[in-house]
Short mmCIF file of C-alpha atoms and ligand atoms in Angstrom, two decimals:
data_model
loop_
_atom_site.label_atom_id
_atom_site.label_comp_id
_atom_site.label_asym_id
_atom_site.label_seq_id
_atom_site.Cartn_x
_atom_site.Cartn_y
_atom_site.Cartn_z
CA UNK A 297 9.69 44.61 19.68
CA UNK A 298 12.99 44.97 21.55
CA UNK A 299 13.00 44.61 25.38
CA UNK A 300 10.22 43.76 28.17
CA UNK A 301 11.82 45.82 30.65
CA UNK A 302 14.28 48.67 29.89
CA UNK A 303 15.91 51.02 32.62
CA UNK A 304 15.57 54.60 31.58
CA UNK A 305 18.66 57.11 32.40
CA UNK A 306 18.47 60.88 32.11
CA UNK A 307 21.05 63.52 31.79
CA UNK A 308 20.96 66.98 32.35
CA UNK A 309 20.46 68.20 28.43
CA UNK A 310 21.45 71.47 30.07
CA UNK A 311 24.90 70.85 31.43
CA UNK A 312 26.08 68.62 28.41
CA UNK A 313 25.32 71.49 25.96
CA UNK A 314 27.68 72.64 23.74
CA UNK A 315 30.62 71.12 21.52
CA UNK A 316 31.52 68.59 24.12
CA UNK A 317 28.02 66.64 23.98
CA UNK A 318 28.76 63.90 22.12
CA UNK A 319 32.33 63.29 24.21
CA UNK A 320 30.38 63.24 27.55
CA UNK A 321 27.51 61.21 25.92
CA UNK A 322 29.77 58.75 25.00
CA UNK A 323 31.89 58.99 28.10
CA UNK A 324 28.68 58.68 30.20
CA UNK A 325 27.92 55.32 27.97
CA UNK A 326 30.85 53.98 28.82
CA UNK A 327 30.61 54.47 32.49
CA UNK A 328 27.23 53.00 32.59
CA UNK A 329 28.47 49.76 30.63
CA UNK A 330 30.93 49.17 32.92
CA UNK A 331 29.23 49.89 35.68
CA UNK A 332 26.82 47.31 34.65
CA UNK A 333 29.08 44.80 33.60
CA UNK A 334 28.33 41.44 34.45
CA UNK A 335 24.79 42.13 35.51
CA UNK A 336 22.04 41.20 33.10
CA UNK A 337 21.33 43.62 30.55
CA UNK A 338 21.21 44.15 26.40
CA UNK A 339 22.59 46.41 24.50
CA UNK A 340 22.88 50.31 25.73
CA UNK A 341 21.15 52.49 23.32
CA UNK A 342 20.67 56.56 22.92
CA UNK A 343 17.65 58.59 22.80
CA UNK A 344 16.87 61.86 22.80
CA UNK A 345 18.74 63.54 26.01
CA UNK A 346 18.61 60.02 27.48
CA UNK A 347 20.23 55.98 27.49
CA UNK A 348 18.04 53.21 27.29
CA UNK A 349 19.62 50.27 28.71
CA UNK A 350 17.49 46.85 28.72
CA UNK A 351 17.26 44.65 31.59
CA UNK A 352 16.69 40.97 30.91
CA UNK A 353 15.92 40.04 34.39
CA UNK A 354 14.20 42.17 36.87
CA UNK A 355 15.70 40.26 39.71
CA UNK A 356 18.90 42.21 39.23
CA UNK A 357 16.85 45.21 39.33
CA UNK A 358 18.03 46.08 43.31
CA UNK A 359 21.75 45.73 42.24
CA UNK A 360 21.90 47.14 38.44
CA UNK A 361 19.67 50.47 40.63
CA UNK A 362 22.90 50.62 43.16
CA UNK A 363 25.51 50.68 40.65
CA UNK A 364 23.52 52.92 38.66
CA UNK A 365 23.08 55.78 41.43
CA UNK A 366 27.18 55.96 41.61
CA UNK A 367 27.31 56.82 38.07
CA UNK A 368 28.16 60.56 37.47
CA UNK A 369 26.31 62.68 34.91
CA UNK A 370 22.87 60.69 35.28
CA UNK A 371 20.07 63.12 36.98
CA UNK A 372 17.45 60.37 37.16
CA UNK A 373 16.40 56.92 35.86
CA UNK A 374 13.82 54.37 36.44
CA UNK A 375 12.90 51.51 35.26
CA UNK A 376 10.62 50.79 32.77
CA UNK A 377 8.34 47.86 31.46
CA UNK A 378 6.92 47.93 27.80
CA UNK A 379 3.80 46.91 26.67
CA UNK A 380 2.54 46.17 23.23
CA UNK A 381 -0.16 48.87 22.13
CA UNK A 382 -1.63 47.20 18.99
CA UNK A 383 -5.21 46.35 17.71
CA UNK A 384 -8.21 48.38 19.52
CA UNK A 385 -7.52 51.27 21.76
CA UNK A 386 -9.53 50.66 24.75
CA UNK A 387 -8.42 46.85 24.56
CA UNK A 388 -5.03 47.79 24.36
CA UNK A 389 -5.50 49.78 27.54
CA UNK A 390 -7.21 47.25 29.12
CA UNK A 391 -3.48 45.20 28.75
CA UNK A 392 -1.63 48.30 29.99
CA UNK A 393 -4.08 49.13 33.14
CA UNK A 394 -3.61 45.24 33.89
CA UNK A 395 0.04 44.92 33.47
CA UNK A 396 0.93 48.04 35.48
CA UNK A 397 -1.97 46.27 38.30
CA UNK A 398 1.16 43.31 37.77
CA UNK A 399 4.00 45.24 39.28
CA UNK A 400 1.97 47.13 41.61
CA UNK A 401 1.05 44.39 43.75
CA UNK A 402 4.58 43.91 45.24
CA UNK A 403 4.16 47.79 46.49
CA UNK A 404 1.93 49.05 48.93
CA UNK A 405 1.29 53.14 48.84
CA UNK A 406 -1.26 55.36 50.50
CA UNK A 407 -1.81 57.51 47.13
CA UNK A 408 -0.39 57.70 43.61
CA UNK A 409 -1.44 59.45 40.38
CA UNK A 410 -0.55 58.55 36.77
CA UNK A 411 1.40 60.99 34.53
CA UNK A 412 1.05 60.17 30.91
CA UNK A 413 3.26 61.35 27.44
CA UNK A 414 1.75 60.46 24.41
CA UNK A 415 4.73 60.97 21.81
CA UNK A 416 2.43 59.16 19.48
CA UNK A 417 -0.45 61.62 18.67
CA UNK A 418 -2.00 58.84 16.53
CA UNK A 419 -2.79 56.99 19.67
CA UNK A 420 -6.63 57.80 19.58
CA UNK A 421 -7.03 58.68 23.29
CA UNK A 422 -5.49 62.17 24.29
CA UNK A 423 -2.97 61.93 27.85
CA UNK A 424 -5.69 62.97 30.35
CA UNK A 425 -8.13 60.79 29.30
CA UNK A 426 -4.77 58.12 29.70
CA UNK A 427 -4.60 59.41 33.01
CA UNK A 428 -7.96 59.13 34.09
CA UNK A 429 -8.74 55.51 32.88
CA UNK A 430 -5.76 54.06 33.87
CA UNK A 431 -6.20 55.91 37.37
CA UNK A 432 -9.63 54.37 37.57
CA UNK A 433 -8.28 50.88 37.27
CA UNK A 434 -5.67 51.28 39.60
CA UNK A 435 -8.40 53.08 42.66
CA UNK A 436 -10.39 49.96 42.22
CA UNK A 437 -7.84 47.30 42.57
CA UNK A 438 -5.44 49.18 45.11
CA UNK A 439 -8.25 51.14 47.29
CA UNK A 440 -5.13 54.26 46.96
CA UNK A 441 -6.25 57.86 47.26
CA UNK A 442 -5.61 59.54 43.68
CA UNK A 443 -3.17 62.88 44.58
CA UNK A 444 -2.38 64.49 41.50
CA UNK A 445 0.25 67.10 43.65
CA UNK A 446 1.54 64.77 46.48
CA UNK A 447 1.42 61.53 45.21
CA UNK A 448 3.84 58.77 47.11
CA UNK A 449 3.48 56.90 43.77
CA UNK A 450 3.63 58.18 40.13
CA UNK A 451 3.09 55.85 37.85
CA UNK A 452 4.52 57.14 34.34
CA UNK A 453 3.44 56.51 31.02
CA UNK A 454 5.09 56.81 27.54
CA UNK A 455 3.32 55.96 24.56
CA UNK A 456 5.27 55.56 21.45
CA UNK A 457 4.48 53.59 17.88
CA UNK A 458 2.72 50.53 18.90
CA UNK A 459 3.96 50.15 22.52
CA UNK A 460 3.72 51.90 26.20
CA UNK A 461 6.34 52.16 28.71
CA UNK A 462 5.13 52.60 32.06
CA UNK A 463 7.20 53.18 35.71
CA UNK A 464 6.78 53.25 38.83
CA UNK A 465 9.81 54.64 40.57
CA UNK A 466 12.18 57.36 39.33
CA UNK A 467 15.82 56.50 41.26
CA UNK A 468 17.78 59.75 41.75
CA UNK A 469 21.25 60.00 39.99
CA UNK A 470 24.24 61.34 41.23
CA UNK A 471 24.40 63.97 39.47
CA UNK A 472 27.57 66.00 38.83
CA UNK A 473 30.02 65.16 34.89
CA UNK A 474 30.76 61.84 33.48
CA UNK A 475 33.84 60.45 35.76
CA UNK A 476 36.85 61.14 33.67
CA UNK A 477 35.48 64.25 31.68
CA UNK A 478 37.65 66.26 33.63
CA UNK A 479 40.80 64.71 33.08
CA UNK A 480 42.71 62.85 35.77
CA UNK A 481 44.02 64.50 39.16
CA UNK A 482 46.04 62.90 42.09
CA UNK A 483 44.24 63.10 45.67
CA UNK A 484 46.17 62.84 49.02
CA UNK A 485 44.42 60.70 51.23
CA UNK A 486 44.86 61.23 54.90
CA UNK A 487 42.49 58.40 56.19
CA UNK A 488 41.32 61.31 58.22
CA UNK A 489 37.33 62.50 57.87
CA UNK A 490 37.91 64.87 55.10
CA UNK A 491 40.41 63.92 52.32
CA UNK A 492 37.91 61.05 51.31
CA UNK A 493 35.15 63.86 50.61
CA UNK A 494 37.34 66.22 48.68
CA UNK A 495 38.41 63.73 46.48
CA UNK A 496 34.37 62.22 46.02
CA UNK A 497 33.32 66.17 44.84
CA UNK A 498 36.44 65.59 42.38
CA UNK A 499 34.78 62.44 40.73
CA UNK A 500 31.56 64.08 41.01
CA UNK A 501 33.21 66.75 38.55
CA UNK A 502 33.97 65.00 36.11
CA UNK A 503 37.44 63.70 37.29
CA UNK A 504 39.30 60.21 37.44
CA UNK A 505 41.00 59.95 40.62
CA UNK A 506 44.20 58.58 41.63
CA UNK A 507 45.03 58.65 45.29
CA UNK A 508 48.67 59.05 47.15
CA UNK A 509 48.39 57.88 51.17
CA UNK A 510 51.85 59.42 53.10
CA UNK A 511 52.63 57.07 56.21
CA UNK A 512 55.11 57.04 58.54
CA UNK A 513 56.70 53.43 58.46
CA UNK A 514 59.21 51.89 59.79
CA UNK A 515 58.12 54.46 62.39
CA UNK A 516 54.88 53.66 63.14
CA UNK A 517 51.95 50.88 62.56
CA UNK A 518 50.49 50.29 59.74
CA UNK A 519 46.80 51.40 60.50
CA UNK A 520 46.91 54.49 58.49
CA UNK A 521 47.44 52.73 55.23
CA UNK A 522 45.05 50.05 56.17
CA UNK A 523 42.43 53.02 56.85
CA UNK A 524 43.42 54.74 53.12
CA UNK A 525 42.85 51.07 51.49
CA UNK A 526 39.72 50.83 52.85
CA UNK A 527 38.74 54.39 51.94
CA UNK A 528 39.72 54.34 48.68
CA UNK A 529 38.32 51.06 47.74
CA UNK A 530 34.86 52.55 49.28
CA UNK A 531 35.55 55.69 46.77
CA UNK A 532 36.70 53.57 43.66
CA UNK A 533 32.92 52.78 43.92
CA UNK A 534 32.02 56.02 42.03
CA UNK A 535 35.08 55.74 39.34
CA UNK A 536 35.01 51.90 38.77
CA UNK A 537 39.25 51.63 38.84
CA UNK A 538 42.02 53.62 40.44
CA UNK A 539 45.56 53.65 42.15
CA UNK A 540 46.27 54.12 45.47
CA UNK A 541 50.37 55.07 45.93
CA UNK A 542 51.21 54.39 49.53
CA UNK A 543 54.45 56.35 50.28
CA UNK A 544 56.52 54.92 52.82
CA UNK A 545 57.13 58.67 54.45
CA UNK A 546 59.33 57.87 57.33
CA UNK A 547 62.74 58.28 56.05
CA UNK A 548 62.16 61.60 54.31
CA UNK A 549 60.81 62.99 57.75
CA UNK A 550 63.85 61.71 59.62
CA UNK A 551 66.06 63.45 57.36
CA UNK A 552 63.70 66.33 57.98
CA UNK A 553 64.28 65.91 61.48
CA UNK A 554 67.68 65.41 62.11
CA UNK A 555 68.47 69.27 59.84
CA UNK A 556 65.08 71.15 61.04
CA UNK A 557 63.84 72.93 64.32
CA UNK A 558 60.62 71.68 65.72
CA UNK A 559 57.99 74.78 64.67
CA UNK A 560 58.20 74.58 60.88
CA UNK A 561 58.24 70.56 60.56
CA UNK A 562 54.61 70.08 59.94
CA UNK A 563 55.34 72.86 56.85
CA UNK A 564 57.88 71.09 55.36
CA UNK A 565 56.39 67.89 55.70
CA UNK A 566 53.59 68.91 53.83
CA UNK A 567 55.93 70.69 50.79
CA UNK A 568 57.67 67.57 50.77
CA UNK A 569 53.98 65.53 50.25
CA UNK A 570 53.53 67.80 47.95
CA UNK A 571 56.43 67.30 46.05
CA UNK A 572 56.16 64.04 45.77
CA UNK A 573 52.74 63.97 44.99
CA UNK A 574 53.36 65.71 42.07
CA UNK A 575 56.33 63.99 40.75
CA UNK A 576 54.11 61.07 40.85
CA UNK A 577 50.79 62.89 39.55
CA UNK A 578 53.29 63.87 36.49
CA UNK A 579 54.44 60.25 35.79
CA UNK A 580 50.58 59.22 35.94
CA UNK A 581 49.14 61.88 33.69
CA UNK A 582 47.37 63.66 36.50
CA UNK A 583 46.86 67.32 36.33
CA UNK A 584 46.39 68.47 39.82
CA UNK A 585 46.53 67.40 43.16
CA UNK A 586 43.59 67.80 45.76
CA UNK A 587 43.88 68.38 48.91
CA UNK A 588 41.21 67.91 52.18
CA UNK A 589 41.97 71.56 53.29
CA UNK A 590 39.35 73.73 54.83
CA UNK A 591 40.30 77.03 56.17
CA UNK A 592 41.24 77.70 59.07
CA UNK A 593 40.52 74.34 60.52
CA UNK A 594 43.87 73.17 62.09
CA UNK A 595 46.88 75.21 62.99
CA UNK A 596 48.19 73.92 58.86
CA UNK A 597 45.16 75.52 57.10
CA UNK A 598 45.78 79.22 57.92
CA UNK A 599 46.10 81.60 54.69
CA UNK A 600 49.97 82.25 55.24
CA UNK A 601 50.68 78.19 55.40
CA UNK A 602 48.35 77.24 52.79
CA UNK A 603 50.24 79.67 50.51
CA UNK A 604 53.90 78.45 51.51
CA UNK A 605 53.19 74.57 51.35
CA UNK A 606 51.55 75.47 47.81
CA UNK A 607 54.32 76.63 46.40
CA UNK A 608 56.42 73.65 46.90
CA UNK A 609 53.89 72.35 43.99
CA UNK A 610 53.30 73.23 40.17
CA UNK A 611 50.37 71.47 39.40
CA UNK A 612 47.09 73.36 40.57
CA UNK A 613 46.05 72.51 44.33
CA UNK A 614 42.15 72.32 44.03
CA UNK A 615 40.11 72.16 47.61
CA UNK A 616 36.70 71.38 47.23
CA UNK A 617 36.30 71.92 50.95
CA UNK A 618 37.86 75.22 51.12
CA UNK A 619 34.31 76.55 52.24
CA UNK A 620 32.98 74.17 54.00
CA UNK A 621 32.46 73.61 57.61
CA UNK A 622 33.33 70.20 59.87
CA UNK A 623 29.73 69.77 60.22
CA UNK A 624 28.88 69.89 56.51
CA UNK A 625 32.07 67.49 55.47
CA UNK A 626 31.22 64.70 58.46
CA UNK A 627 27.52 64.69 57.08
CA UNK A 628 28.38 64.06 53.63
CA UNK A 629 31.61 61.47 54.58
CA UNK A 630 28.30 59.06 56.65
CA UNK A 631 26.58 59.57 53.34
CA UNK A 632 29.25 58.39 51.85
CA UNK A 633 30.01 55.52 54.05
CA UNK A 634 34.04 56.49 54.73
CA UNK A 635 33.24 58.62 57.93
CA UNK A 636 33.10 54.88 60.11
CA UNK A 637 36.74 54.06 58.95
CA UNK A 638 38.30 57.82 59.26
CA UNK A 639 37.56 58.27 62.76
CA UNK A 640 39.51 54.76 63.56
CA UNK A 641 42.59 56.31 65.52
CA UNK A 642 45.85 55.95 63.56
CA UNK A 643 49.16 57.44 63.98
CA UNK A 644 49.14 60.67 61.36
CA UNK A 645 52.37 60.90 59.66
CA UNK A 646 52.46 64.92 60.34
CA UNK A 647 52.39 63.84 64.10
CA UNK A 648 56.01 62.32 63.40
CA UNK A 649 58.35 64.36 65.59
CA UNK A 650 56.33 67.76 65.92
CA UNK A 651 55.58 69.91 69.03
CA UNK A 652 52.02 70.12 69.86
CA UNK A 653 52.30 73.95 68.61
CA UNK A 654 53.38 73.83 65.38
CA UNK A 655 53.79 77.22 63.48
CA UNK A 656 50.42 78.55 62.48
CA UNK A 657 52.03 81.61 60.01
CA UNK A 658 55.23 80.34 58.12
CA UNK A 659 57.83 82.90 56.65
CA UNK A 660 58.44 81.77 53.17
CA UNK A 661 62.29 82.90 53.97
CA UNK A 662 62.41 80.61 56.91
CA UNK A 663 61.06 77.51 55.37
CA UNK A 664 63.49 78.38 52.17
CA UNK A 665 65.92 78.78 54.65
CA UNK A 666 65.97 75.42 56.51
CA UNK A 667 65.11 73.44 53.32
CA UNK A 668 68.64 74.43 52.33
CA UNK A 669 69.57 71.76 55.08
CA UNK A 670 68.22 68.95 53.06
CA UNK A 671 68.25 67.98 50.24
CA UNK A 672 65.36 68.57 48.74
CA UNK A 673 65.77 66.64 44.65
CA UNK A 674 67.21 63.63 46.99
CA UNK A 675 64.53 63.69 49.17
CA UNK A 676 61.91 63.48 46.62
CA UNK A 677 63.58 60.54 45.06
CA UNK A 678 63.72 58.43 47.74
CA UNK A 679 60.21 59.22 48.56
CA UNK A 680 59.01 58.30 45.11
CA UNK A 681 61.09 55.21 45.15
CA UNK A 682 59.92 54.19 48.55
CA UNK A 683 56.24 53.63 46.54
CA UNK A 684 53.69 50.99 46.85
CA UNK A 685 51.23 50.79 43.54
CA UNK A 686 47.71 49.52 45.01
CA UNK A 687 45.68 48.97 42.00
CA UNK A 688 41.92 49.32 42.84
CA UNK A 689 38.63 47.87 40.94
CA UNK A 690 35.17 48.24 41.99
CA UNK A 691 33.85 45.38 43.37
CA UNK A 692 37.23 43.69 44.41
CA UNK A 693 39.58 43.45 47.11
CA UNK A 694 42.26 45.72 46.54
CA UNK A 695 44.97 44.14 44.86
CA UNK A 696 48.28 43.23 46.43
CA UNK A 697 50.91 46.12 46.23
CA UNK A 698 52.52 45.69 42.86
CA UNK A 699 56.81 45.84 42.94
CA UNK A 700 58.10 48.68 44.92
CA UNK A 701 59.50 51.87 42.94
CA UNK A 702 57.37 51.51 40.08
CA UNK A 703 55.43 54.89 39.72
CA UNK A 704 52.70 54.38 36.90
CA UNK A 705 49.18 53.31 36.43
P1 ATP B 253 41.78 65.02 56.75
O1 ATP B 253 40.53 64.89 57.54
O2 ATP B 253 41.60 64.87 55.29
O3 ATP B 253 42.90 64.18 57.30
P2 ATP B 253 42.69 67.17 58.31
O4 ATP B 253 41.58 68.02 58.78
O5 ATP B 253 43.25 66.16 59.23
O6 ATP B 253 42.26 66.51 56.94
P3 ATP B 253 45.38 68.02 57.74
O7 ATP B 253 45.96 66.97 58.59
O8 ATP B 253 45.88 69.40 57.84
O9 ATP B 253 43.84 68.19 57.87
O10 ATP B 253 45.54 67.58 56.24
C1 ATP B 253 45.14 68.42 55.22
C2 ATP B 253 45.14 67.66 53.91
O11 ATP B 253 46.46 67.20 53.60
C3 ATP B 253 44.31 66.39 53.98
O12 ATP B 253 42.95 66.65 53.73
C4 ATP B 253 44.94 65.56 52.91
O13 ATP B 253 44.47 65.94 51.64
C5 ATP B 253 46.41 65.93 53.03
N1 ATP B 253 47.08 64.97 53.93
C6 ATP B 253 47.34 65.10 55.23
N2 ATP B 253 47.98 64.01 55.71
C7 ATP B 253 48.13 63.17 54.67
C8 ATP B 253 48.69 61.86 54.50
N3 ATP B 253 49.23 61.21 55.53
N4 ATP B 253 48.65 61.30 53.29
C9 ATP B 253 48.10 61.95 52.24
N5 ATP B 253 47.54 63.16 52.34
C10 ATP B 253 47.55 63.78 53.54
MG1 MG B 254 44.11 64.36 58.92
#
């Protein structure tokens, strides 16, 4: 009669429509199992715009919920506990009103109502009179007010062939596309407040993401990269497994340095980040990078710079937080849980060996002009080579840095 307790997840029909359905259905499968993995549950199975996914013990209820609610492409789920409908109607009833009294008693509410499907018209008693009986049962043992448009509790019922489901909490998803959906893009990760963000609305699209940390070493500490660890093993939370390439930066920007006047450093720092980025988003299969840019926020994020530190790059630059205000992002980085680490001071790469007024409107001549100095192919090289390879699971401490100079996943 299959499961005693089964968790319930919805997706948004709606979204998912179309040719693609059965790829994000199954892509959405997969991300639950593995989200999952380990805890105690059966077998996933599909229903109609929905997974069933039984849970053997409802003491890993609190856990299997958490790791549920950071699984893209699920609008809602709950968990459900089944009930055997045979023999005599009103009996059977009787077995439902008293198991749901079962699971109620560990939850204390000030009103409730009970919202009842019958997909199984033979089922004798029509929904509302469902509704009412079971509604009775649960007044008289709980004292709760019945408020059929403001209830703090719904209880929800499901009759099928032979059996009820009811339950008594419906979890909010995440929302968003099925992490890797959208293909794989390459985020650089400041450790600053809004990097960490733009790469989350990424996942939440649909997208594995790899992330690429620039620091400064031998020339400064190594707090940064300790920050971008700990940020991206916070984000790998929503993707289950990632990379993290820490770029040891230093040596490029000395070489930038010793050929380049002070106002346009910043620029070419960030052409040079760029370029890397994307010689390592190529090796890695990635298809664009993302950046933590909103406009106009720092002297870098005017129109005329975003435009000439673009086209160092190929691949598409998506920014999620074009749009979006300081305010918004450091709400949504505490919901996330990275905003405690990004304001931990560190020494910003970009800060290597500027003036505190670096140029706010770039000529594309000039900056062609003094890259001319360096060179550039070289430069990229040795800033690919000078790669670390973090490799990142949820749930574990992120790995040691695999060899040096190995770009891959
Ligand atoms: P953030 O809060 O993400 O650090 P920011 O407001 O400090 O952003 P900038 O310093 O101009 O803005 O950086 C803009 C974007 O460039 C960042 O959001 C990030 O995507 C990328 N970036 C900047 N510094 C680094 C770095 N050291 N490593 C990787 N990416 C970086
Ligand atoms: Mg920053």
């Amino acid at each position: 009669m299959g499961a005693a307790h089964v968790i319930v997840l919805r997706y948004h029909e709606i979204a998912l429509k179309g040719r693609n359905r059965p790829f994000f259905v199954r892509r959405l499968s997969d991300n639950v199992r593995r989200a999952t993995a380990g805890l105690p549950v059966g077998a996933l199975a599909r229903a109609s715009a929905r997974l069933l996914l039984p849970l053997d013990d409802l003491a890993a209820w609190p856990e299997t919920r958490g790791r549920l609610a950071r699984v893209f492409g699920l609008a809602n789920f709950s968990l459900a506990h089944e009930v055997a409908l045979d023999g005599e109607p009103d009996a059977a009833l009787d077995r439902l009103g008293a198991a749901i009294l079962v699971r109620l008693s560990a939850v204390s509410m000030s009103s409730f109502r009970v919202l009842t499907k019958r997909a199984d018209k033979r089922f004798p008693l029509p929904s509302p009179e469902v509704n009412r009986r079971l509604g009775r049962t649960i007044q008289e043992a709980t004292r709760a007010r019945v408020d059929l448009d403001h209830a703090a509790l719904t209880v929800a019922v499901d009759i099928l062939p032979g059996r009820a489901f009811f339950a008594l909490e419906k979890v909010a998803g995440a929302g968003g596309l099925p992490v890797g959906t959208s293909g794989r893009v390459l985020a650089l990760l400041s450790g600053g407040i809004d990097s960490p963000v733009a790469a989350w609305r990424m996942m939440r699209r649909g997208c594995a993401v790899d992330f690429v940390h620039f620091h400064s070493a031998p020339f400064h500490d190594r707090t940064s990269q300790e920050k971008a660890q700990r940020i991206a093993a916070e984000l790998v939370r929503w993707e289950h497994e990632a990379v993290l390439h820490l770029v040891a930066f230093g040596e490029v920007q000395r070489q930038i340095v010793a050929a380049i006047g002070r106002p346009l450093r910043v620029v070419l720092y960030r052409r040079m980040m760029f370029r890397i980025a994307e010689a390592i988003a190529r090796a890695t299969g990635a298809e664009a990078l993302v950046t933590g840019e909103s406009l106009g926020q720092v002297a870098s994020q005017t129109l005329p710079n975003l435009a000439v530190i673009e086209a160092a790059a190929t691949l598409p630059v998506l920014r999620p937080l074009i749009g979006m205000d300081k305010g918004e992002i450091s709400d949504q980085a505490a919901r996330l849980g990275t905003f405690e680490t990004s304001i931990i001071p560190d020494q910003d790469c970009c800060q290597l060996f500027v003036p505190p007024h670096p140029a706010t409107r770039a000529h594309p001549e000039d900056v062609e002009a003094a890259e001319r100095r360096v060179d550039v192919p070289a430069l990229v090289a040795l800033g690919v080579a000078a790669t670390e390879r973090v490799r990142l699971r949820d749930g574990e401490d992120a790995a040691a840095p695999a060899a040096r100079s190995v770009v891959g996943r």
